[in-house]
CSV table of C-alpha atoms in Angstrom, one decimal:
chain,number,residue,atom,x,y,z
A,11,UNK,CA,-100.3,14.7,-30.7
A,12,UNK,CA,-103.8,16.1,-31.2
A,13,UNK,CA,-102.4,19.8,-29.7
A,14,UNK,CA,-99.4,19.7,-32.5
A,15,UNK,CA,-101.4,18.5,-35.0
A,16,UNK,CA,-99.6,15.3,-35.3
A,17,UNK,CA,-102.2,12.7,-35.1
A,18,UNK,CA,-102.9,11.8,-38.5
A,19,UNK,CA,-105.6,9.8,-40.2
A,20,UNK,CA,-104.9,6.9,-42.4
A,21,UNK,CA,-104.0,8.2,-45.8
A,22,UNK,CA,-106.8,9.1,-48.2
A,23,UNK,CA,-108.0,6.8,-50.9
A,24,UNK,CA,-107.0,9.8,-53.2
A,25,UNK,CA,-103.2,9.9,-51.7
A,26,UNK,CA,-102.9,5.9,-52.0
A,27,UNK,CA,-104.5,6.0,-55.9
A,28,UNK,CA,-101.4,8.0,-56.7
A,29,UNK,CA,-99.5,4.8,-56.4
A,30,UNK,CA,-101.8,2.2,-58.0
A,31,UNK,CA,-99.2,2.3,-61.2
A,32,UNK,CA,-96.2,1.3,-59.1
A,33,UNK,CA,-98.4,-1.5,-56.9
A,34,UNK,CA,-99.5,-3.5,-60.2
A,35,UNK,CA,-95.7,-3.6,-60.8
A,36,UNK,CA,-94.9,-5.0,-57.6
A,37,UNK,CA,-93.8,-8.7,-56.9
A,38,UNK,CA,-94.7,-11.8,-54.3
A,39,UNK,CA,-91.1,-11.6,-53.5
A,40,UNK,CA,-91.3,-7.8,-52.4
A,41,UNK,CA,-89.2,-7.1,-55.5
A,42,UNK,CA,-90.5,-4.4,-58.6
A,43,UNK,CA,-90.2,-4.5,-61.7
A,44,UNK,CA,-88.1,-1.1,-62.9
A,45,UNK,CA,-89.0,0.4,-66.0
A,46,UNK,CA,-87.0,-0.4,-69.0
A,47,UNK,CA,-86.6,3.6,-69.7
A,48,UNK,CA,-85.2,4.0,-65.6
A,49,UNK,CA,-82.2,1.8,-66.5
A,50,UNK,CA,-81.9,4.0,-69.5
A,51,UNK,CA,-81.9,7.7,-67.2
A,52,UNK,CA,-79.9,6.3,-64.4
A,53,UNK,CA,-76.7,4.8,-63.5
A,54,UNK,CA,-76.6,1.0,-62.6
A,55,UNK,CA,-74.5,0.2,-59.9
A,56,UNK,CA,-76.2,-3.3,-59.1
A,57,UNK,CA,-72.7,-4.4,-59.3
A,58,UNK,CA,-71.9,-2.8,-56.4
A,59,UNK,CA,-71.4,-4.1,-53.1
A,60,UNK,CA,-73.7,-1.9,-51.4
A,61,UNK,CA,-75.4,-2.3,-47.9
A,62,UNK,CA,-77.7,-0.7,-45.2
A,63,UNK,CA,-76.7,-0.3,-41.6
A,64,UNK,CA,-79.5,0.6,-39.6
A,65,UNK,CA,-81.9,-0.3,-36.1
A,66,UNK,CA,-82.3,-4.4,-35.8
A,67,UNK,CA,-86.3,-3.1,-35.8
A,68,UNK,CA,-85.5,-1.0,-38.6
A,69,UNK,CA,-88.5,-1.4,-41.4
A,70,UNK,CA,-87.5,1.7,-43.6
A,71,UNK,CA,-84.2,1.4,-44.6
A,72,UNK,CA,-83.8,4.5,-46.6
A,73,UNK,CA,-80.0,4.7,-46.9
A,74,UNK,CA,-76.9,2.0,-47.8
A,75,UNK,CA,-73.0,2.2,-48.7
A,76,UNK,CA,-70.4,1.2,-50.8
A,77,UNK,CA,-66.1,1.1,-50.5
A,78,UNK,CA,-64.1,0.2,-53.3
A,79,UNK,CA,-60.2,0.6,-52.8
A,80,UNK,CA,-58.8,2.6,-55.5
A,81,UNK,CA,-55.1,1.8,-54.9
A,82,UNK,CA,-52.5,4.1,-53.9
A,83,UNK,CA,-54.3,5.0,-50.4
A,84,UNK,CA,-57.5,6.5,-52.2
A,85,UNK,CA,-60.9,4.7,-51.9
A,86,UNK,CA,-64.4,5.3,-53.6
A,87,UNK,CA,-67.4,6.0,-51.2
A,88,UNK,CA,-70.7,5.8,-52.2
A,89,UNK,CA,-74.0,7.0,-50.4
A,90,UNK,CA,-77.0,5.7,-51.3
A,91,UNK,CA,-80.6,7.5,-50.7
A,92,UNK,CA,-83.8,5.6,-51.6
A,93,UNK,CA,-85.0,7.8,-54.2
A,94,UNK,CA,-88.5,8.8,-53.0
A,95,UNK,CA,-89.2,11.6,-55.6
A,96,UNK,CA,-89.8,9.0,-58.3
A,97,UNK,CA,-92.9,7.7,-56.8
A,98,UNK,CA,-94.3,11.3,-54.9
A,99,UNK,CA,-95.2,13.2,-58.3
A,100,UNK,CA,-95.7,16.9,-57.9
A,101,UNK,CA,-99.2,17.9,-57.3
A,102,UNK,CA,-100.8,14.6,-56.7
A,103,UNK,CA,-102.9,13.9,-53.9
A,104,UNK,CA,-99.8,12.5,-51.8
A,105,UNK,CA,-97.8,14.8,-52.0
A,106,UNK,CA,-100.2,17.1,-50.8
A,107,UNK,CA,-100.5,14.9,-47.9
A,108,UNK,CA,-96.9,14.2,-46.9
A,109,UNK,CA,-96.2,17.9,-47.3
A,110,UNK,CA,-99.0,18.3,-44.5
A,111,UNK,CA,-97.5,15.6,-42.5
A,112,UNK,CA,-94.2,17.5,-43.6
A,113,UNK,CA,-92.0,14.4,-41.6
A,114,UNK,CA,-92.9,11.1,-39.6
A,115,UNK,CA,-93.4,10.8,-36.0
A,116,UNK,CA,-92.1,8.3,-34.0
A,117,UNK,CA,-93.5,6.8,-31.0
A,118,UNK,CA,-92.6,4.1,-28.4
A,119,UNK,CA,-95.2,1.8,-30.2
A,120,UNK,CA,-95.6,3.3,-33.6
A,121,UNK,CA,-94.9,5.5,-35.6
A,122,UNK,CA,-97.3,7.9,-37.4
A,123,UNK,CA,-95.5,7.7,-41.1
A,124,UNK,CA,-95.0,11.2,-44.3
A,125,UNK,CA,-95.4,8.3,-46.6
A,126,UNK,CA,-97.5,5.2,-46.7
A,127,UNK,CA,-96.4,1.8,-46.0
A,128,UNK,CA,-95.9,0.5,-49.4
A,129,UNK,CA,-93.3,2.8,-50.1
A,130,UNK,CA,-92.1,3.5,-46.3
A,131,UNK,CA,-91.3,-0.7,-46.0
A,132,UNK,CA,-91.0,-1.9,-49.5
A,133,UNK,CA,-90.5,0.7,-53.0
A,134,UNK,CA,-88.6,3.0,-50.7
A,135,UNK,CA,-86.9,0.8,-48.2
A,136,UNK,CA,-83.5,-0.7,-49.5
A,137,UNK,CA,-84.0,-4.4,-49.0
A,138,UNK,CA,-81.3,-6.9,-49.6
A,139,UNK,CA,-81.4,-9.1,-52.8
A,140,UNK,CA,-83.7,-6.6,-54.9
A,141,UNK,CA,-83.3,-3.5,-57.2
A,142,UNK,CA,-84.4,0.0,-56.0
A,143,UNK,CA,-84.3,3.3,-57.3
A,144,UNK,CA,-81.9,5.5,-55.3
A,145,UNK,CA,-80.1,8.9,-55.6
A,146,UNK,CA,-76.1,8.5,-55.2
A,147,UNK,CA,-73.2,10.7,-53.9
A,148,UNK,CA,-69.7,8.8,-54.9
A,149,UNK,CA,-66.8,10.6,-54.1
A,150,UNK,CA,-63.0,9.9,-53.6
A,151,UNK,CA,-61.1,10.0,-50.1
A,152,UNK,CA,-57.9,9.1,-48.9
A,153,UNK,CA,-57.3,6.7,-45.8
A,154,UNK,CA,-57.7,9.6,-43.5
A,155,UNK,CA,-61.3,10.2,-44.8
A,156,UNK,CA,-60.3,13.9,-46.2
A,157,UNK,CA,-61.6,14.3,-50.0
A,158,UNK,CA,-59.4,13.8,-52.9
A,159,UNK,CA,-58.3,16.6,-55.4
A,160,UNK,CA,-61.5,17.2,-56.9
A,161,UNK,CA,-60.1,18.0,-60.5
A,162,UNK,CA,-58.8,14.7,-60.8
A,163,UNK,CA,-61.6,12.9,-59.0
A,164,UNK,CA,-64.6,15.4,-58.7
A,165,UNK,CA,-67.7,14.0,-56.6
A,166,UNK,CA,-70.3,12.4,-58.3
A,167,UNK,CA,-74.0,13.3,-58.0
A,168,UNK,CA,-77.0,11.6,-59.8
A,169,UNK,CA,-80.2,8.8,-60.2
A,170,UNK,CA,-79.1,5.2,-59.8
A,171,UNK,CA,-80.2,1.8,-59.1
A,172,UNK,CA,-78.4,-0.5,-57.0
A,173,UNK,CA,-79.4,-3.9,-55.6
A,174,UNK,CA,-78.0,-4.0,-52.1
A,175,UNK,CA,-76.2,-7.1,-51.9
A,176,UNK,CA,-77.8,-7.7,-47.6
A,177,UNK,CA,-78.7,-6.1,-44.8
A,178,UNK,CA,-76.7,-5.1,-41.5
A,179,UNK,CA,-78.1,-3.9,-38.5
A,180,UNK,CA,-75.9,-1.8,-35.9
A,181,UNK,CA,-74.7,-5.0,-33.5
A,182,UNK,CA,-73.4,-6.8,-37.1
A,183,UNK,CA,-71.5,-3.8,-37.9
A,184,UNK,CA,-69.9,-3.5,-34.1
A,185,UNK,CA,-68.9,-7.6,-34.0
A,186,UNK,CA,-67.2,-7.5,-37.2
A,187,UNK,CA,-65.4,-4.1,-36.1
A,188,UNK,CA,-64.8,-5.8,-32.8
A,189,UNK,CA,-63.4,-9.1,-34.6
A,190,UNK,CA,-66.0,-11.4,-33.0
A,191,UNK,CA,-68.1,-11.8,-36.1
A,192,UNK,CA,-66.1,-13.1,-38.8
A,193,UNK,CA,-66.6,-14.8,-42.1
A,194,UNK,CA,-66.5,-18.7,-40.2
A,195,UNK,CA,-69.0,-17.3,-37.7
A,196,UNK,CA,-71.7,-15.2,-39.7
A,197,UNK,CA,-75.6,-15.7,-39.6
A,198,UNK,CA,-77.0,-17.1,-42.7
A,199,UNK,CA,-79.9,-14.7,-42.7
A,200,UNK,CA,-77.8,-11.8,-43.5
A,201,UNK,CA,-75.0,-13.7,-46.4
A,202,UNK,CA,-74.6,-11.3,-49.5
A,203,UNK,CA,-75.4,-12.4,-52.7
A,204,UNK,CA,-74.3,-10.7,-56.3
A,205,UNK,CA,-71.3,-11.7,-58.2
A,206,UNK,CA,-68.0,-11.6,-55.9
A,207,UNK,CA,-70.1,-10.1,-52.6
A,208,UNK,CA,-68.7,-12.6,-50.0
A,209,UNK,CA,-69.1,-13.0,-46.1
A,210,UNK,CA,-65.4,-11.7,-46.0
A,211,UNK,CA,-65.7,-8.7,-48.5
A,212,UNK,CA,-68.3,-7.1,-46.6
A,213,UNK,CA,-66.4,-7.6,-43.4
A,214,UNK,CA,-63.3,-6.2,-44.9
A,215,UNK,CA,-65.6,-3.0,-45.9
A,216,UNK,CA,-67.6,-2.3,-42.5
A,217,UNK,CA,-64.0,-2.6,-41.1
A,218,UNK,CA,-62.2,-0.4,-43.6
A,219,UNK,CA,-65.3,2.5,-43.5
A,220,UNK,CA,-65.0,2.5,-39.8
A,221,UNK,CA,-61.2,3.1,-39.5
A,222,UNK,CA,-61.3,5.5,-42.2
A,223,UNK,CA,-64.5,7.2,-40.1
A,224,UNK,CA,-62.0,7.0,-36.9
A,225,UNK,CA,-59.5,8.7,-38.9
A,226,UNK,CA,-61.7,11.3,-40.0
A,227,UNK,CA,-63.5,11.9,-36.3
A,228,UNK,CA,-59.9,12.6,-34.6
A,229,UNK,CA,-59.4,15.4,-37.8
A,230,UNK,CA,-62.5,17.0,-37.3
A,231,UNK,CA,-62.0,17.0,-33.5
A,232,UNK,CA,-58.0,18.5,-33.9
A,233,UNK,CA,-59.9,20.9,-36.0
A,234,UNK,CA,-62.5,22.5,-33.3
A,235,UNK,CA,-65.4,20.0,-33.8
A,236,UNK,CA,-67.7,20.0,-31.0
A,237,UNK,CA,-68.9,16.2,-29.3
A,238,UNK,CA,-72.2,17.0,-27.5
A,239,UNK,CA,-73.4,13.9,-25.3
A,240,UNK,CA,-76.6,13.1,-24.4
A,241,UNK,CA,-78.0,10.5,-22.8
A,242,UNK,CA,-80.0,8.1,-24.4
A,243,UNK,CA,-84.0,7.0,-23.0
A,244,UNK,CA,-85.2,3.3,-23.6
A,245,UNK,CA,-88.7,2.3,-22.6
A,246,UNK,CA,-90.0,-0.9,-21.5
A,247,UNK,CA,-93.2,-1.9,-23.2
A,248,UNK,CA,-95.8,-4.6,-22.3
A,249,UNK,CA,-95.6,-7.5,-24.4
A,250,UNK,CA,-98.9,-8.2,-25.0
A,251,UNK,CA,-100.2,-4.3,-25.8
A,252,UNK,CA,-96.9,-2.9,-26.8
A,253,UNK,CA,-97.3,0.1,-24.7
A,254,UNK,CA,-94.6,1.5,-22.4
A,255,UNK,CA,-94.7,0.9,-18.7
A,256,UNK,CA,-91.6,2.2,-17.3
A,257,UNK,CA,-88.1,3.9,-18.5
């Protein structure tokens, strides 16, 4: 770490003073309050049923979806990007630093983050049941994932602010796929909430993104895609120190 200049200090009282405006606005709950002018600049899709799939030891989850069925075999994707420019202002003292740190490294035990904490795990990360400023992509596709004509339903680019309605991790998103987690059998910890977001609507979507997402794997594939496996490391650690001790 030390030789690739990785091994950062803790963030400068300067870098973490360019967020004191957005910690005062900050909740107990891990909520924020948004600005009344942001609802104004952005479009609000806190109606949407929108929802993060990432790492069951995920803390930053920077990145969530939405499917709405259009009729007629067409559906409406959305990706969702926490929108970290809105609290890194150009030519503050953090952005200096996270340009230094340029991206975050990630070790068996920790992880050495661009950004600090408050924004990495809660301004940035898109928890269930609160709003969050994001960046969207919506676009139209049809059942085989391929996009839509364009001039009658062009893409979609621009600021937002969702609420996502809960949070997924990877083994949800294969048992509902595989059938064996269904709306009778589904962990109270992770129900949706919002108007109409129910247990079986968001089964019904992880189901309906992945066959599309099959779909559109065996067209890329027919179409000279390359697959490139490799295999995957997982470490042991120690339980009480947290460091690994084997592979």
């Amino acid at each position: 770490l030390e030789e690739h200049d990785c091994a950062y200090p803790e963030f400068s009282e300067a870098a973490l003073a360019s967020l004191d405006e957005f910690r005062e606005r900050c909740r107990p709950d891990g909520s924020w309050e948004i600005p009344d002018e942001e609802f104004a600049r952005r479009r609000d899709l806190r109606d949407k049923q929108i929802f993060p799939i990432d790492p069951p030891t995920a803390r930053d989850l920077d990145d969530a979806l939405h499917i709405e069925s259009l009729g007629n075999g067409l559906f409406e994707v959305g990706v969702h990007i926490a929108d970290v420019s809105y609290f890194v202002r150009p030519g503050t003292a953090l952005d200096a630093e996270a340009c230094e740190r340029s991206t975050t490294v990630y070790m068996v035990h920790r992880a050495f983050t661009m950004l600090p904490k408050l924004l990495t795990e809660q301004l940035c990360s898109l928890n269930a049941h609160v709003e969050r400023l994001a960046f969207s992509c919506i676009f139209v596709i049809d059942e085989n994932g391929l996009l839509a004509d364009p001039t009658q339903y062009p893409p979609w680019f621009g600021r937002t602010v969702i609420r996502p309605c809960c949070r997924l991790h990877y083994g949800h998103a294969q048992e509902m796929i595989e059938g064996t987690l269904t709306a009778e059998h589904f962990p109270p910890e992770i129900s949706p909430s919002g108007a109409g977001h129910t247990v079986a609507s968001v089964v019904e979507s992880v189901r309906l993104l992945n066959a599309i997402a099959v779909r559109r794997r065996a067209w890329r594939f027919e179409n000279g895609s390359l697959r490139l496996d490799r295999p995957k490391v997982y470490f042991r650690l120690d339980a009480s120190t947290g460091l690994p001790i084997s592979v």
